[in-house]
Amino acid sequence: MLRWLIGGGREPQGLAEKSSVQTIGEEQIQNPYTELLVLKGHQDIVRFLVQIDDCRFASAGDDGIIFLWNAQTGEKLFELHGHTHKITAIAPFSSSDASEEKKHLILTASADRTVIVWDCSSGRQVQKVSCFHSTVKCLTVLQRLDVWLSGGSDLCVWNRKLDLLCKTSHLTDAGISALVELPKNCVAAAVGKELNLTFVTGSHVGELIVWDALDWTKQASECNFWDSSVHPDAQPEIKLSQSPNETSVQHLTFDEECVFAAVGKGIYVYNLQMKRVIACQRTAHDSSVLHIEKVPNRQLISCSEDGSVRIWELREKQQLPAEPVPTGFFNMWGFGRANKQANQAAKKMQENTPMYFLELVGDLIGHSSAVQMFLYFGELGLATCSADHLIILWKDGERESRLRSLTLFQKLAQNGDLQLKF
């Protein structure tokens, strides 16, 4: 039972028709998100969410407005006006000076060719940079060095006082689309169509490369995400052509063991030690997967252009006994022993290599258009933003029910109305 609790609850409309490849019934035992809060305020596509602290986050998008929200209650804390065009990047920029109280700041870049620093405690504009020659497409903060970087047609390095420290001009016509911090005070800049994330890169043609960030050597690669022959468990598809959208790496995330890639409509789990894909769902959503995150309990969350948010669990398959060694024709020509040895080696590798699969355990339908991204707040729930101008806070229904009961019990006890009746 899904309950709409706040502001403008409505049935989703215009969603893509659900695929029969992966579906889940109304009874979703492993899905805790049975309540939701609908947060209204934006007048256009909401593209960005950024976490400020354990219970606050900011949202921004094409209307040029930044909202600060309470992740527990859904309360709108501040409405920040300062940009005249859509927001193109946002990043947290908390102070690191131990001598003073920690300040939570955020940076926002806009198509109006400005970057603004905001104070999250007061909602006030701290400072504004207006010297850019083109739109700033990405921002990243190097907390260790207490500087921040802006990328567009230029790559600029700034200090906390917003003094320009250095600048590289006009790398390419395409400009810089992403910036990522690497070890030894290095930064990887994505130029053109390449998207770089730490030691993993993904391209618009579906190739994933694992790099050593220290010596820049290529450690492993995967370029057959969409090839059904490589993933025999995947559902076969008949296609006349392969469009770039179906093989594009939209988003990457990782932990110590694996890289989790959103490729086209699918989700792929690439093990860094084995250097291969260990699990996949080639049709995880009906449209392109825009964002994916690893959460506790071996679970993944993904969101898509089809308006859905899905929860997946990485599970280990039960191993089947290996097939017997083939006899007959090969033994006649003296190949039996070689094939037996090869089969035994393959059997040993199969026994020592666990196999995994992604099982759909939750399907969150609430948005009526593409879900751009989300933030995971642990026990406080999940925040999603969408092209339908809405933000939704997904809540653990059992936890919220217990909190309401506890609050009611405390109020009754304070008022002296708590009596036992037999």
PDB file of C-alpha atoms in Angstrom, residues 17-130:
ATOM      1  CA  GLU A  17       4.520   0.906 -20.700  1.00  0.00           C
ATOM      2  CA  LYS A  18       6.185  -1.633 -18.425  1.00  0.00           C
ATOM      3  CA  SER A  19       8.352  -4.302 -19.993  1.00  0.00           C
ATOM      4  CA  SER A  20       7.649  -7.973 -19.311  1.00  0.00           C
ATOM      5  CA  VAL A  21      11.354  -8.742 -18.915  1.00  0.00           C
ATOM      6  CA  GLN A  22      11.495  -7.696 -15.255  1.00  0.00           C
ATOM      7  CA  THR A  23       8.361  -6.997 -13.248  1.00  0.00           C
ATOM      8  CA  ILE A  24       7.444  -7.147  -9.604  1.00  0.00           C
ATOM      9  CA  GLY A  25       4.008  -7.505  -8.067  1.00  0.00           C
ATOM     10  CA  GLU A  26       2.200  -5.178  -5.710  1.00  0.00           C
ATOM     11  CA  GLU A  27       3.427  -7.198  -2.714  1.00  0.00           C
ATOM     12  CA  GLN A  28       7.013  -6.020  -2.416  1.00  0.00           C
ATOM     13  CA  ILE A  29       8.145  -7.591   0.844  1.00  0.00           C
ATOM     14  CA  GLN A  30      11.757  -6.464   0.558  1.00  0.00           C
ATOM     15  CA  ASN A  31      10.893  -2.887  -0.453  1.00  0.00           C
ATOM     16  CA  PRO A  32      10.716  -0.693   2.669  1.00  0.00           C
ATOM     17  CA  TYR A  33       9.659   2.483   0.821  1.00  0.00           C
ATOM     18  CA  THR A  34       5.885   2.322   1.248  1.00  0.00           C
ATOM     19  CA  GLU A  35       5.329   6.002   2.090  1.00  0.00           C
ATOM     20  CA  LEU A  36       6.353   9.097   0.246  1.00  0.00           C
ATOM     21  CA  LEU A  37       6.436  12.875   0.591  1.00  0.00           C
ATOM     22  CA  VAL A  38       5.958  14.978  -2.527  1.00  0.00           C
ATOM     23  CA  LEU A  39       7.967  18.205  -2.433  1.00  0.00           C
ATOM     24  CA  LYS A  40       6.796  21.036  -4.685  1.00  0.00           C
ATOM     25  CA  GLY A  41       8.542  24.270  -5.537  1.00  0.00           C
ATOM     26  CA  HIS A  42      10.459  23.916  -8.777  1.00  0.00           C
ATOM     27  CA  GLN A  43       8.886  25.184 -11.981  1.00  0.00           C
ATOM     28  CA  ASP A  44      11.018  23.178 -14.414  1.00  0.00           C
ATOM     29  CA  ILE A  45      13.124  20.018 -14.670  1.00  0.00           C
ATOM     30  CA  VAL A  46      14.945  19.192 -11.418  1.00  0.00           C
ATOM     31  CA  ARG A  47      18.336  17.815 -12.468  1.00  0.00           C
ATOM     32  CA  PHE A  48      20.555  17.987  -9.389  1.00  0.00           C
ATOM     33  CA  LEU A  49      20.443  16.889  -5.774  1.00  0.00           C
ATOM     34  CA  VAL A  50      23.375  17.407  -3.403  1.00  0.00           C
ATOM     35  CA  GLN A  51      23.674  16.336   0.227  1.00  0.00           C
ATOM     36  CA  ILE A  52      24.595  19.082   2.703  1.00  0.00           C
ATOM     37  CA  ASP A  53      24.721  17.007   5.894  1.00  0.00           C
ATOM     38  CA  ASP A  54      22.975  14.000   7.444  1.00  0.00           C
ATOM     39  CA  CYS A  55      19.495  15.518   7.182  1.00  0.00           C
ATOM     40  CA  ARG A  56      19.658  18.352   4.636  1.00  0.00           C
ATOM     41  CA  PHE A  57      19.982  18.484   0.873  1.00  0.00           C
ATOM     42  CA  ALA A  58      19.741  21.002  -1.964  1.00  0.00           C
ATOM     43  CA  SER A  59      17.949  20.704  -5.292  1.00  0.00           C
ATOM     44  CA  ALA A  60      18.437  22.652  -8.516  1.00  0.00           C
ATOM     45  CA  GLY A  61      17.463  22.534 -12.153  1.00  0.00           C
ATOM     46  CA  ASP A  62      16.329  24.366 -15.237  1.00  0.00           C
ATOM     47  CA  ASP A  63      14.327  27.052 -13.403  1.00  0.00           C
ATOM     48  CA  GLY A  64      17.558  28.511 -11.976  1.00  0.00           C
ATOM     49  CA  ILE A  65      16.300  28.260  -8.373  1.00  0.00           C
ATOM     50  CA  ILE A  66      18.001  26.329  -5.578  1.00  0.00           C
ATOM     51  CA  PHE A  67      15.910  24.848  -2.757  1.00  0.00           C
ATOM     52  CA  LEU A  68      17.207  23.580   0.579  1.00  0.00           C
ATOM     53  CA  TRP A  69      15.170  20.783   2.179  1.00  0.00           C
ATOM     54  CA  ASN A  70      14.942  18.775   5.387  1.00  0.00           C
ATOM     55  CA  ALA A  71      15.260  15.096   4.426  1.00  0.00           C
ATOM     56  CA  GLN A  72      13.336  13.897   7.494  1.00  0.00           C
ATOM     57  CA  THR A  73      10.277  16.146   7.364  1.00  0.00           C
ATOM     58  CA  GLY A  74      10.297  17.389   3.765  1.00  0.00           C
ATOM     59  CA  GLU A  75      10.267  20.974   5.041  1.00  0.00           C
ATOM     60  CA  LYS A  76      11.468  23.637   2.613  1.00  0.00           C
ATOM     61  CA  LEU A  77      14.227  25.485   4.469  1.00  0.00           C
ATOM     62  CA  PHE A  78      15.327  28.110   1.939  1.00  0.00           C
ATOM     63  CA  GLU A  79      14.608  29.236  -1.605  1.00  0.00           C
ATOM     64  CA  LEU A  80      17.740  30.668  -3.204  1.00  0.00           C
ATOM     65  CA  HIS A  81      17.423  33.174  -6.066  1.00  0.00           C
ATOM     66  CA  GLY A  82      20.445  34.592  -7.837  1.00  0.00           C
ATOM     67  CA  HIS A  83      20.832  32.892 -11.200  1.00  0.00           C
ATOM     68  CA  THR A  84      18.979  34.043 -14.314  1.00  0.00           C
ATOM     69  CA  HIS A  85      19.344  30.830 -16.322  1.00  0.00           C
ATOM     70  CA  LYS A  86      19.275  27.093 -15.649  1.00  0.00           C
ATOM     71  CA  ILE A  87      21.655  25.487 -13.154  1.00  0.00           C
ATOM     72  CA  THR A  88      24.397  23.457 -14.857  1.00  0.00           C
ATOM     73  CA  ALA A  89      26.386  22.188 -11.839  1.00  0.00           C
ATOM     74  CA  ILE A  90      26.250  22.115  -8.059  1.00  0.00           C
ATOM     75  CA  ALA A  91      28.740  21.014  -5.380  1.00  0.00           C
ATOM     76  CA  PRO A  92      29.032  21.126  -1.563  1.00  0.00           C
ATOM     77  CA  PHE A  93      31.860  23.321  -0.248  1.00  0.00           C
ATOM     78  CA  SER A  94      32.016  23.003   3.542  1.00  0.00           C
ATOM     79  CA  SER A  95      34.723  24.871   5.412  1.00  0.00           C
ATOM     80  CA  SER A  96      37.649  22.814   6.694  1.00  0.00           C
ATOM     81  CA  ASP A  97      39.088  25.355   9.155  1.00  0.00           C
ATOM     82  CA  ALA A  98      39.236  23.630  12.553  1.00  0.00           C
ATOM     83  CA  SER A  99      39.572  26.954  14.377  1.00  0.00           C
ATOM     84  CA  GLU A 100      36.037  28.026  13.560  1.00  0.00           C
ATOM     85  CA  GLU A 101      32.608  26.442  13.495  1.00  0.00           C
ATOM     86  CA  LYS A 102      32.090  24.329  10.387  1.00  0.00           C
ATOM     87  CA  LYS A 103      30.169  26.184   7.701  1.00  0.00           C
ATOM     88  CA  HIS A 104      28.123  24.343   5.139  1.00  0.00           C
ATOM     89  CA  LEU A 105      28.370  26.085   1.767  1.00  0.00           C
ATOM     90  CA  ILE A 106      27.327  25.067  -1.732  1.00  0.00           C
ATOM     91  CA  LEU A 107      28.567  26.187  -5.138  1.00  0.00           C
ATOM     92  CA  THR A 108      26.161  26.553  -8.044  1.00  0.00           C
ATOM     93  CA  ALA A 109      27.015  27.195 -11.698  1.00  0.00           C
ATOM     94  CA  SER A 110      24.558  28.414 -14.289  1.00  0.00           C
ATOM     95  CA  ALA A 111      24.108  28.974 -18.006  1.00  0.00           C
ATOM     96  CA  ASP A 112      24.192  32.683 -17.113  1.00  0.00           C
ATOM     97  CA  ARG A 113      27.999  32.209 -16.887  1.00  0.00           C
ATOM     98  CA  THR A 114      28.207  32.773 -13.152  1.00  0.00           C
ATOM     99  CA  VAL A 115      29.099  30.730 -10.091  1.00  0.00           C
ATOM    100  CA  ILE A 116      27.529  31.601  -6.725  1.00  0.00           C
ATOM    101  CA  VAL A 117      28.590  30.533  -3.235  1.00  0.00           C
ATOM    102  CA  TRP A 118      25.647  30.058  -0.827  1.00  0.00           C
ATOM    103  CA  ASP A 119      25.529  29.752   2.959  1.00  0.00           C
ATOM    104  CA  CYS A 120      23.260  26.812   3.788  1.00  0.00           C
ATOM    105  CA  SER A 121      22.637  27.999   7.348  1.00  0.00           C
ATOM    106  CA  SER A 122      21.215  31.382   6.361  1.00  0.00           C
ATOM    107  CA  GLY A 123      20.273  30.845   2.709  1.00  0.00           C
ATOM    108  CA  ARG A 124      22.251  33.941   1.789  1.00  0.00           C
ATOM    109  CA  GLN A 125      24.516  34.538  -1.162  1.00  0.00           C
ATOM    110  CA  VAL A 126      28.122  34.716   0.063  1.00  0.00           C
ATOM    111  CA  GLN A 127      29.906  35.625  -3.147  1.00  0.00           C
ATOM    112  CA  LYS A 128      29.487  35.572  -6.916  1.00  0.00           C
ATOM    113  CA  VAL A 129      31.943  35.021  -9.780  1.00  0.00           C
ATOM    114  CA  SER A 130      30.935  36.573 -13.096  1.00  0.00           C
TER     115      SER A 130
END
